[in-house]
Amino acid sequence: MPHLAFPSTSLDGFKCETHCAVRPLAICGELGPAEHEEFERMAQHVRYGPKEALFSEDEVADSVYSLIEGIARLYKLLPDGRRQIIGFALPGDFLGMAPGNRYSFSADAIGAVTVCKFFRGPFLRFIENRPQMLLRMNDFATRELSLAQDQMLLLGRRSAEEKVAAFLVAWRERLARLDGVTKTVSLPMGRQDIADFLGLTIETVSRTFTKLEREKLIVIVPDGVRVLDPKRFDALAAA
Amino acid sequence: MPHLAFPSTSLDGFKCETHCAVRPLAICGELGPAEHEEFERMAQHVRYGPKEALFSEDEVADSVYSLIEGIARLYKLLPDGRRQIIGFALPGDFLGMAPGNRYSFSADAIGAVTVCKFFRGPFLRFIENRPQMLLRMNDFATRELSLAQDQMLLLGRRSAEEKVAAFLVAWRERLARLDGVTKTVSLPMGRQDIADFLGLTIETVSRTFTKLEREKLIVIVPDGVRVLDPKRFDALAAA
DNA sequence: AAGACTGCTTGACACAGATCAAGGACCAGG
DNA sequence: CCTGGTCCTTGATCTGTGTCAAGCAGTCTT
């Protein structure tokens, strides 16, 4: 059985309704109290410090993770060190599924991270005869796939300015789903991470931020940006 | 309920064992004879001519498709006409699932195509309480997602020459899974399609083919290439 | 057989974004 | 307060790939 990777979908619409040690773990769905308890017993909480690895590409994939707190970056490396970030994981996201028995990408913490960890075998055995959970997994996978395809369009066919604008718009929306709408978009990841996500260099990202600021579209603040002109902004990022 | 998109995974390992009007339809799995018949009754075969659209992005997604014969290109467009091909679908592939109730990309035939078409509602109702099929769907989605992530790495971080080489290697492997290993790799799609898949222009693709031929790595033949030096080739394409 | 059309290749040139290099802002530790 | 570190910005220059333009090879039509 394969593992799945859901790097960036916020599972917010699926918050676990029952009281739950693994609250943001959206995958648990509408389990009955007894099942729920069984499910919980399979989980263990783990904390990671800044830059610590949750797992690495090509490692044997023995666990799946639900992110509880903090942000993780998910990436693939080429042998010469070039890096492509394939997504940022937020609380509620589900990580670590992969086809075959090895992880297909690496994940590490940006800042402090708490996860809810399941061993793969018991987890798969638990869900395999529960259609509700399987449907939920399908739903997540479909969403992830669609996001990945959007990102392909961005990487293959958009200019640097469009990439940065689209990134900020999408990131703002994702945060809004978690925290509600805010004027300031916080960017916990560094410029290098943004560059590696957008297929650019750090210098180009930096210059593009500056350019957007000169054009009065954003204001750069510590650890984030304030969006001044959402309309003009969304137009730049438009699909 | 969402739709799923499995643009490029060959489902070859999952061929339907029972005799089946929709033979390459891998998703049917180990259904009992009665179930199998019910499943078949839901399907209808449809043929499309060259360049004909199976469905388009943003259309209401009323059907899902299993490709029986031929090749389709799956793509997204920007408002100004820039195109990103997100995958090529081969016989056995499953298409048309998307999050929400609209297709998230367009699909059209390259050459003649036959599909097995299911209306979305009945299809989802059929699978929703069959864990075997759901697991299979999950498996497909996971595989697709992993391929999409590989493609992000390619689009974001590889040079034109690496892109073309990696494409040829991957395409050869995909065809090998269907037709067995062949010396000549057939390329039913045009140069423009390859360019739009790799995030390049048609001129760059053409020049790169010529360069690989000058370097004695391939020979360009009508509708394909012959790979001369698989080892050096795989090295170029290496992850 | 000539013309028209489509798909592919090639050349000359331009430019977006990469590379190289330097310096500023901020913070933690001594 | 200085020191070293990390992260970010900016400038100067280079280059890989895009753009523009022309021409060739097939194939279809009449």
Coordinates of C-alpha atoms (C1' of nucleotides) in Angstrom, one line a residue:
Chain A
M1 CA 0.0 0.0 0.0
P2 CA 1.2 3.5 -0.9
H3 CA 1.6 6.6 1.1
L4 CA -0.1 9.8 0.3
A5 CA 1.2 13.3 0.4
F6 CA -1.0 16.3 1.0
P7 CA 1.5 19.1 1.2
S8 CA -0.6 22.1 1.1
T9 CA -4.4 21.7 1.5
S10 CA -5.8 23.1 4.6
L11 CA -8.2 20.6 6.0
D12 CA -10.1 23.2 7.8
G13 CA -13.5 22.2 6.5
F14 CA -13.0 18.9 8.1
K15 CA -12.1 19.7 11.7
C16 CA -12.7 16.8 14.0
E17 CA -16.0 17.4 15.9
T18 CA -15.5 15.1 18.8
H19 CA -13.1 16.2 21.5
C20 CA -9.8 14.9 20.4
A21 CA -6.2 14.9 21.6
V22 CA -5.3 15.4 18.0
R23 CA -7.8 18.2 17.3
P24 CA -6.6 19.6 14.0
L25 CA -6.3 16.0 12.7
A26 CA -9.1 16.4 10.2
I27 CA -8.9 12.9 8.8
C28 CA -10.6 11.4 11.8
G29 CA -14.0 12.6 10.6
E30 CA -17.2 11.2 12.1
L31 CA -15.9 8.3 14.1
G32 CA -18.0 6.9 16.9
P33 CA -16.6 7.4 20.4
A34 CA -15.1 3.9 20.7
E35 CA -13.5 4.0 17.2
H36 CA -12.3 7.5 18.0
E37 CA -10.5 6.3 21.1
E38 CA -8.9 3.5 19.2
F39 CA -7.8 5.9 16.6
E40 CA -6.3 8.2 19.2
R41 CA -4.4 5.4 20.9
M42 CA -2.5 4.8 17.6
A43 CA -1.2 8.4 17.6
Q44 CA 1.7 9.9 19.3
H45 CA 2.6 13.6 19.5
V46 CA 6.1 14.6 18.5
R47 CA 7.8 18.0 18.6
Y48 CA 10.5 19.3 16.3
G49 CA 12.7 22.3 16.6
P50 CA 13.5 24.8 13.8
K51 CA 15.1 23.2 10.7
E52 CA 14.7 19.7 12.2
A53 CA 13.7 17.0 9.7
L54 CA 10.4 15.2 10.0
F55 CA 11.4 12.7 7.3
S56 CA 13.6 12.6 4.2
E57 CA 13.1 11.6 0.6
D58 CA 14.0 7.9 0.0
E59 CA 13.8 7.0 3.6
V60 CA 11.6 4.0 4.4
A61 CA 8.2 5.6 5.0
D62 CA 7.2 4.0 8.3
S63 CA 4.9 6.8 9.5
V64 CA 2.3 9.3 8.4
Y65 CA 1.8 12.7 10.1
S66 CA -0.8 15.2 10.8
L67 CA 0.5 18.6 11.4
I68 CA -0.8 20.1 14.6
E69 CA 1.1 23.3 15.1
G70 CA 3.8 25.3 13.2
I71 CA 4.8 25.2 9.5
A72 CA 6.9 22.7 7.6
R73 CA 8.5 22.9 4.2
L74 CA 8.2 20.0 1.8
Y75 CA 10.9 19.7 -0.9
K76 CA 12.8 17.6 -3.3
L77 CA 16.5 17.9 -4.1
L78 CA 18.6 17.2 -7.2
P79 CA 22.0 15.5 -6.6
D80 CA 23.8 18.8 -7.2
G81 CA 21.8 20.5 -4.4
R82 CA 19.2 22.4 -6.4
R83 CA 16.0 22.4 -4.4
Q84 CA 12.4 22.6 -5.3
I85 CA 9.9 23.2 -2.5
I86 CA 6.7 21.5 -3.5
G87 CA 4.6 22.9 -0.7
F88 CA 4.3 24.4 2.8
A89 CA 2.4 22.4 5.4
L90 CA 0.1 24.1 7.8
P91 CA -1.8 22.9 10.9
G92 CA -4.4 20.4 9.8
D93 CA -2.4 19.1 6.8
F94 CA -1.7 15.5 6.4
L95 CA 1.8 14.3 5.3
G96 CA 3.9 11.3 4.5
M97 CA 1.8 9.2 2.2
A98 CA 3.8 8.1 -0.8
P99 CA 3.5 5.6 -3.6
G100 CA 5.8 2.6 -2.7
N101 CA 7.3 2.3 0.7
R102 CA 9.6 5.3 0.7
Y103 CA 8.9 9.0 1.1
S104 CA 8.9 10.8 -2.2
F105 CA 10.0 14.1 -0.7
S106 CA 11.6 15.6 2.4
A107 CA 9.9 17.6 5.1
D108 CA 11.4 19.8 7.8
A109 CA 10.2 22.2 10.4
I110 CA 10.2 26.0 9.9
G111 CA 10.2 27.2 13.5
A112 CA 8.8 24.8 16.1
V113 CA 6.4 22.1 14.9
T114 CA 4.1 19.7 16.6
V115 CA 2.8 16.7 14.8
C116 CA 0.6 13.7 15.4
K117 CA 2.4 10.7 14.2
F118 CA 0.9 7.3 13.2
F119 CA 2.7 4.2 12.2
R120 CA 1.8 3.5 8.7
G121 CA 0.7 -0.1 9.1
P122 CA -1.8 0.4 11.8
F123 CA -3.0 3.6 10.2
L124 CA -3.7 1.9 6.9
R125 CA -5.3 -1.1 8.6
F126 CA -7.6 1.3 10.5
I127 CA -8.8 3.2 7.5
E128 CA -8.9 0.4 4.9
N129 CA -12.4 -0.8 5.8
R130 CA -13.8 2.6 6.7
P131 CA -15.3 4.1 3.6
Q132 CA -15.9 7.5 5.3
M133 CA -12.2 7.9 6.0
L134 CA -11.2 6.6 2.6
L135 CA -13.5 9.1 0.9
R136 CA -12.0 11.8 3.0
M137 CA -8.5 10.7 2.0
N138 CA -9.6 10.7 -1.6
D139 CA -10.9 14.2 -1.3
F140 CA -7.7 15.4 0.2
A141 CA -5.6 13.7 -2.5
T142 CA -7.8 15.2 -5.2
R143 CA -7.4 18.7 -3.8
E144 CA -3.7 18.3 -3.5
L145 CA -3.4 17.1 -7.0
S146 CA -5.3 20.0 -8.3
L147 CA -3.1 22.4 -6.4
A148 CA 0.0 20.7 -7.7
Q149 CA -1.4 21.2 -11.2
D150 CA -1.9 24.9 -10.6
Q151 CA 1.7 25.1 -9.4
M152 CA 2.8 23.4 -12.6
L153 CA 1.1 26.2 -14.6
L154 CA 2.8 28.7 -12.4
L155 CA 6.3 27.2 -12.7
G156 CA 6.1 26.5 -16.4
R157 CA 4.3 29.6 -17.8
R158 CA 4.4 32.6 -15.5
S159 CA 6.9 35.5 -15.1
A160 CA 8.8 36.2 -11.9
E161 CA 6.4 39.0 -11.0
E162 CA 3.3 36.9 -11.6
K163 CA 4.8 34.1 -9.6
V164 CA 5.4 36.2 -6.6
A165 CA 2.0 37.9 -6.8
A166 CA 0.2 34.6 -7.2
F167 CA 2.2 33.2 -4.3
L168 CA 1.2 36.0 -2.0
V169 CA -2.4 35.9 -3.0
A170 CA -2.6 32.1 -2.5
W171 CA -0.7 32.3 0.8
R172 CA -3.0 35.0 2.1
E173 CA -6.0 32.9 1.3
R174 CA -4.6 29.9 3.0
L175 CA -3.9 31.8 6.1
A176 CA -7.3 33.4 6.0
R177 CA -8.9 29.9 6.1
L178 CA -7.0 29.2 9.3
D179 CA -6.8 32.6 11.1
G180 CA -9.5 34.6 9.3
V181 CA -8.8 37.6 7.0
T182 CA -6.0 39.8 8.0
K183 CA -4.5 42.9 6.5
T184 CA -1.0 41.7 7.0
V185 CA 0.1 38.5 5.5
S186 CA 2.7 36.8 7.7
L187 CA 5.5 35.0 5.9
P188 CA 7.2 32.6 8.3
M189 CA 9.4 31.2 5.6
G190 CA 12.5 33.0 4.3
R191 CA 13.2 34.5 0.9
Q192 CA 15.2 31.4 -0.1
D193 CA 12.2 29.2 0.6
I194 CA 9.9 31.4 -1.5
A195 CA 12.5 31.3 -4.3
D196 CA 12.8 27.5 -4.2
F197 CA 9.0 27.2 -4.2
L198 CA 8.6 29.5 -7.2
G199 CA 11.6 28.3 -9.3
L200 CA 13.4 31.6 -8.9
T201 CA 16.6 32.8 -7.2
I202 CA 16.6 34.6 -3.9
E203 CA 17.8 37.8 -5.6
T204 CA 14.9 37.8 -8.0
V205 CA 12.4 37.2 -5.2
S206 CA 13.9 40.1 -3.2
R207 CA 13.9 42.4 -6.2
T208 CA 10.3 41.5 -7.0
F209 CA 9.2 42.3 -3.5
T210 CA 10.9 45.6 -3.7
K211 CA 9.3 46.3 -7.1
L212 CA 5.8 45.5 -5.8
E213 CA 6.5 47.8 -2.9
R214 CA 7.6 50.6 -5.3
E215 CA 4.4 50.1 -7.3
K216 CA 2.4 50.6 -4.0
L217 CA 0.9 47.1 -4.1
I218 CA 2.4 45.9 -0.9
V219 CA 4.4 47.2 2.1
I220 CA 7.2 45.0 3.3
V221 CA 7.0 44.5 7.1
P222 CA 9.1 42.3 9.5
D223 CA 8.2 38.6 8.7
G224 CA 5.5 39.5 6.2
V225 CA 3.8 42.0 3.9
R226 CA 0.8 44.2 4.0
V227 CA -1.4 44.1 0.9
L228 CA -2.3 47.6 -0.1
D229 CA -4.3 47.0 -3.3
P230 CA -6.0 43.6 -3.2
K231 CA -7.8 44.2 -6.5
R232 CA -4.8 45.1 -8.6
F233 CA -3.0 42.3 -6.8
D234 CA -5.5 39.6 -7.6
A235 CA -5.5 40.8 -11.2
L236 CA -1.7 40.2 -11.4
A237 CA -2.1 36.7 -9.9
A238 CA -5.2 35.9 -12.0
A239 CA -5.4 32.5 -13.6
Chain B
M1 CA -18.0 15.1 -3.8
P2 CA -14.9 15.9 -5.8
H3 CA -13.6 14.6 -9.0
L4 CA -10.1 13.2 -9.3
A5 CA -7.6 13.6 -12.1
F6 CA -5.0 11.0 -12.8
P7 CA -3.4 12.4 -15.9
S8 CA -0.4 10.2 -16.3
T9 CA -0.2 7.1 -14.2
S10 CA -0.4 3.9 -16.1
L11 CA -2.8 1.6 -14.3
D12 CA -1.2 -1.4 -15.9
G13 CA -0.6 -3.3 -12.7
F14 CA -4.4 -3.2 -12.1
K15 CA -5.9 -4.7 -15.2
C16 CA -9.3 -6.0 -14.7
E17 CA -9.2 -9.7 -14.5
T18 CA -12.8 -10.6 -15.3
H19 CA -13.8 -10.4 -18.9
C20 CA -14.9 -6.8 -19.3
A21 CA -16.3 -4.6 -22.0
V22 CA -14.1 -1.9 -20.5
R23 CA -11.0 -4.0 -20.3
P24 CA -8.3 -1.4 -19.7
L25 CA -10.5 0.1 -17.0
A26 CA -8.3 -0.7 -14.2
I27 CA -10.4 0.8 -11.5
C28 CA -13.0 -2.0 -11.5
G29 CA -10.6 -4.3 -9.6
E30 CA -11.8 -7.6 -8.0
L31 CA -15.6 -7.1 -8.3
G32 CA -17.8 -10.1 -8.1
P33 CA -19.6 -11.1 -11.4
A34 CA -22.9 -9.4 -10.4
E35 CA -21.3 -6.2 -9.2
H36 CA -19.1 -6.2 -12.3
E37 CA -22.1 -6.4 -14.5
E38 CA -23.8 -3.5 -12.6
F39 CA -20.6 -1.5 -13.0
E40 CA -20.4 -2.2 -16.7
R41 CA -24.0 -1.1 -17.2
M42 CA -23.1 2.3 -15.9
A43 CA -20.4 2.8 -18.6
Q44 CA -20.7 4.0 -22.2
H45 CA -18.1 3.9 -24.8
V46 CA -17.4 7.2 -26.7
R47 CA -15.0 7.9 -29.5
Y48 CA -13.3 11.2 -30.3
G49 CA -11.5 12.4 -33.4
P50 CA -8.1 14.2 -33.5
K51 CA -8.1 17.5 -31.5
E52 CA -11.6 16.9 -30.3
A53 CA -12.2 18.0 -26.6
L54 CA -13.2 15.4 -24.0
F55 CA -14.0 18.1 -21.5
S56 CA -12.8 21.6 -20.7
E57 CA -11.6 23.4 -17.6
D58 CA -14.4 25.1 -15.6
E59 CA -17.1 23.1 -17.3
V60 CA -19.5 21.3 -14.9
A61 CA -17.9 18.0 -14.3
D62 CA -20.7 15.5 -15.0
S63 CA -18.6 12.6 -16.1
V64 CA -15.4 10.6 -15.3
Y65 CA -13.5 8.8 -18.0
S66 CA -11.3 5.8 -18.4
L67 CA -9.1 6.0 -21.4
I68 CA -9.4 2.8 -23.5
E69 CA -7.4 3.7 -26.7
G70 CA -5.4 6.6 -28.0
I71 CA -3.7 9.4 -26.2
A72 CA -5.1 12.6 -24.7
R73 CA -3.4 15.8 -23.6
L74 CA -4.4 17.4 -20.4
Y75 CA -3.7 21.1 -19.9
K76 CA -4.5 24.4 -18.3
L77 CA -4.6 27.8 -20.0
L78 CA -3.9 31.3 -18.9
P79 CA -6.3 34.0 -20.1
D80 CA -3.7 35.3 -22.6
G81 CA -3.4 31.8 -24.1
R82 CA -0.3 30.5 -22.5
R83 CA -0.7 26.8 -22.1
Q84 CA 0.7 24.3 -19.6
I85 CA 0.3 20.7 -20.4
I86 CA 0.0 18.9 -17.1
G87 CA 0.1 15.4 -18.5
F88 CA -0.6 12.9 -21.3
A89 CA -3.2 10.2 -20.7
L90 CA -2.6 6.7 -22.0
P91 CA -4.9 3.7 -22.2
G92 CA -5.8 2.6 -18.7
D93 CA -5.6 6.1 -17.3
F94 CA -8.5 7.6 -15.3
L95 CA -9.6 11.1 -15.9
G96 CA -12.0 13.8 -14.9
M97 CA -12.0 13.8 -11.1
A98 CA -11.7 17.3 -9.7
P99 CA -12.2 19.0 -6.4
G100 CA -15.5 20.9 -6.5
N101 CA -18.0 20.3 -9.3
R102 CA -16.0 21.7 -12.2
Y103 CA -13.1 20.2 -14.2
S104 CA -9.8 21.7 -13.1
F105 CA -8.2 21.2 -16.5
S106 CA -9.0 20.5 -20.1
A107 CA -8.5 17.3 -22.0
D108 CA -8.4 16.7 -25.7
A109 CA -7.6 13.8 -28.1
I110 CA -4.3 13.5 -29.9
G111 CA -5.2 11.3 -32.8
A112 CA -8.3 9.1 -32.3
V113 CA -9.4 8.2 -28.8
T114 CA -11.8 5.8 -27.2
V115 CA -13.0 6.3 -23.6
C116 CA -15.3 4.6 -21.2
K117 CA -17.5 7.2 -19.8
F118 CA -19.4 7.2 -16.4
F119 CA -21.7 9.7 -15.1
R120 CA -20.3 11.1 -12.0
G121 CA -23.2 10.6 -9.6
P122 CA -23.7 6.9 -10.2
F123 CA -20.0 6.3 -10.3
L124 CA -19.4 7.9 -7.0
R125 CA -22.4 6.1 -5.5
F126 CA -21.1 2.9 -6.8
I127 CA -17.6 3.3 -5.3
E128 CA -18.5 5.0 -2.0
N129 CA -19.2 1.9 0.0
R130 CA -16.6 -0.3 -1.7
P131 CA -13.4 0.0 0.2
Q132 CA -11.5 -2.0 -2.4
M133 CA -12.3 0.5 -5.1
L134 CA -11.7 3.4 -2.8
L135 CA -8.2 2.1 -1.9
R136 CA -7.5 1.7 -5.5
M137 CA -8.6 5.3 -6.2
N138 CA -6.4 6.4 -3.3
D139 CA -3.5 4.5 -4.8
F140 CA -4.0 6.2 -8.2
A141 CA -4.3 9.6 -6.6
T142 CA -1.1 9.2 -4.6
R143 CA 0.8 8.1 -7.6
E144 CA -0.4 11.0 -9.7
L145 CA 0.5 13.4 -6.9
S146 CA 4.0 12.1 -6.7
L147 CA 4.4 12.4 -10.5
A148 CA 3.1 16.0 -10.3
Q149 CA 5.7 16.7 -7.7
D150 CA 8.4 15.3 -9.8
Q151 CA 7.2 17.5 -12.6
M152 CA 7.4 20.6 -10.3
L153 CA 11.0 19.8 -9.7
L154 CA 11.6 19.5 -13.4
L155 CA 9.7 22.7 -14.2
G156 CA 11.3 24.8 -11.5
R157 CA 14.9 23.6 -11.4
R158 CA 16.1 21.9 -14.5
S159 CA 17.7 23.3 -17.7
A160 CA 16.1 22.9 -21.1
E161 CA 18.4 20.0 -22.0
E162 CA 17.7 18.2 -18.7
K163 CA 14.0 18.7 -19.2
V164 CA 14.0 17.2 -22.7
A165 CA 16.1 14.2 -21.6
A166 CA 14.0 13.6 -18.5
F167 CA 10.9 13.7 -20.6
L168 CA 12.2 11.2 -23.1
V169 CA 13.4 8.8 -20.4
A170 CA 10.1 9.0 -18.5
W171 CA 8.0 8.6 -21.7
R172 CA 10.0 5.6 -22.8
E173 CA 9.4 4.0 -19.5
R174 CA 5.7 4.7 -19.6
L175 CA 5.4 3.2 -23.1
A176 CA 7.5 0.2 -22.0
R177 CA 4.9 -0.5 -19.3
L178 CA 2.2 -0.7 -22.0
D179 CA 4.0 -2.1 -25.0
G180 CA 7.2 -3.6 -23.6
V181 CA 10.7 -2.3 -24.2
T182 CA 11.4 -0.9 -27.6
K183 CA 14.4 0.7 -29.1
T184 CA 12.4 3.5 -30.8
V185 CA 10.4 5.8 -28.6
S186 CA 7.3 6.9 -30.4
L187 CA 6.2 10.5 -29.8
P188 CA 2.6 10.9 -30.9
M189 CA 2.4 14.4 -29.6
G190 CA 3.9 17.3 -31.5
R191 CA 6.8 19.6 -30.6
Q192 CA 4.5 22.3 -29.3
D193 CA 2.9 19.8 -26.9
I194 CA 6.3 18.8 -25.6
A195 CA 7.2 22.4 -25.2
D196 CA 4.1 23.2 -23.3
F197 CA 4.6 20.2 -21.1
L198 CA 8.2 21.2 -20.2
G199 CA 7.7 24.9 -19.9
L200 CA 9.8 25.7 -22.9
T201 CA 9.2 27.1 -26.4
I202 CA 8.8 25.0 -29.5
E203 CA 12.1 26.4 -30.8
T204 CA 14.0 25.4 -27.7
V205 CA 12.6 21.9 -27.8
S206 CA 13.5 21.6 -31.5
R207 CA 17.1 22.9 -30.9
T208 CA 17.5 20.6 -28.0
F209 CA 16.4 17.5 -30.0
T210 CA 19.0 18.5 -32.6
K211 CA 21.7 19.0 -30.0
L212 CA 21.0 15.6 -28.5
E213 CA 21.2 14.1 -32.0
R214 CA 24.5 15.9 -32.7
E215 CA 25.9 14.5 -29.4
K216 CA 24.9 11.0 -30.6
L217 CA 22.5 10.3 -27.8
I218 CA 19.4 9.9 -30.0
V219 CA 18.4 9.7 -33.6
I220 CA 15.3 11.6 -34.7
V221 CA 13.0 9.5 -36.7
P222 CA 9.4 10.2 -38.0
D223 CA 7.1 10.4 -35.1
G224 CA 9.7 9.5 -32.5
V225 CA 13.3 9.1 -31.5
R226 CA 15.7 6.2 -31.2
V227 CA 17.7 6.2 -28.0
L228 CA 21.3 5.4 -28.8
D229 CA 23.0 5.7 -25.4
P230 CA 20.6 4.8 -22.7
K231 CA 23.2 5.1 -20.0
R232 CA 24.5 8.5 -20.7
F233 CA 20.9 9.5 -21.3
D234 CA 19.6 8.3 -18.0
A235 CA 22.5 10.2 -16.4
L236 CA 21.3 13.4 -17.9
A237 CA 17.8 12.8 -16.8
A238 CA 18.8 11.6 -13.3
A239 CA 17.0 12.9 -10.3
Chain C
dA1 C1' 1.8 19.3 -60.7
dA2 C1' 1.0 23.4 -58.3
dG3 C1' -0.5 25.6 -54.4
dA4 C1' -1.7 25.7 -49.6
dC5 C1' -1.2 24.1 -45.2
dT6 C1' 0.9 22.2 -41.1
dG7 C1' 4.7 20.9 -38.5
dC8 C1' 9.6 21.3 -37.8
dT9 C1' 14.2 23.4 -38.0
dT10 C1' 17.6 27.0 -38.0
dG11 C1' 19.6 31.7 -37.5
dA12 C1' 20.0 36.4 -35.5
dC13 C1' 19.0 39.0 -31.8
dA14 C1' 16.8 40.5 -27.3
dC15 C1' 15.9 40.3 -22.7
dA16 C1' 14.3 38.2 -18.2
dG17 C1' 16.3 36.3 -14.8
dA18 C1' 20.7 34.1 -13.1
dT19 C1' 25.2 34.9 -11.3
dC20 C1' 28.7 37.4 -8.9
dA21 C1' 29.9 40.6 -5.6
dA22 C1' 29.3 43.9 -1.9
dG23 C1' 27.1 45.9 1.9
dG24 C1' 23.3 46.7 5.4
dA25 C1' 20.1 45.2 9.3
dC26 C1' 19.4 42.5 12.9
dC27 C1' 20.4 39.4 16.7
dA28 C1' 22.9 36.3 20.1
dG29 C1' 26.9 35.6 22.7
dG30 C1' 30.9 37.1 25.0
Chain D
dC1 C1' 30.3 47.4 22.9
dC2 C1' 32.3 44.4 19.6
dT3 C1' 32.1 40.0 16.8
dG4 C1' 30.3 36.7 14.0
dG5 C1' 26.3 35.0 12.1
dT6 C1' 22.1 34.9 9.3
dC7 C1' 19.1 37.0 6.2
dC8 C1' 18.0 40.4 3.0
dT9 C1' 18.8 44.0 -0.5
dT10 C1' 21.0 46.2 -4.3
dG11 C1' 24.2 46.8 -8.3
dA12 C1' 26.8 45.2 -12.3
dT13 C1' 27.2 41.9 -15.6
dC14 C1' 26.4 37.5 -18.0
dT15 C1' 23.8 33.9 -20.3
dG16 C1' 20.1 30.6 -21.4
dT17 C1' 16.1 30.8 -23.4
dG18 C1' 12.6 33.5 -25.6
dT19 C1' 11.3 36.2 -29.7
dC20 C1' 11.1 37.1 -34.5
dA21 C1' 11.8 35.7 -39.0
dA22 C1' 12.8 32.7 -42.7
dG23 C1' 12.9 28.4 -45.0
dC24 C1' 12.3 23.3 -45.6
dA25 C1' 9.7 18.8 -45.8
dG26 C1' 5.5 16.3 -45.9
dT27 C1' 0.8 15.8 -47.0
dC28 C1' -3.7 17.1 -48.7
dT29 C1' -6.5 19.4 -52.3
dT30 C1' -7.8 20.4 -56.7

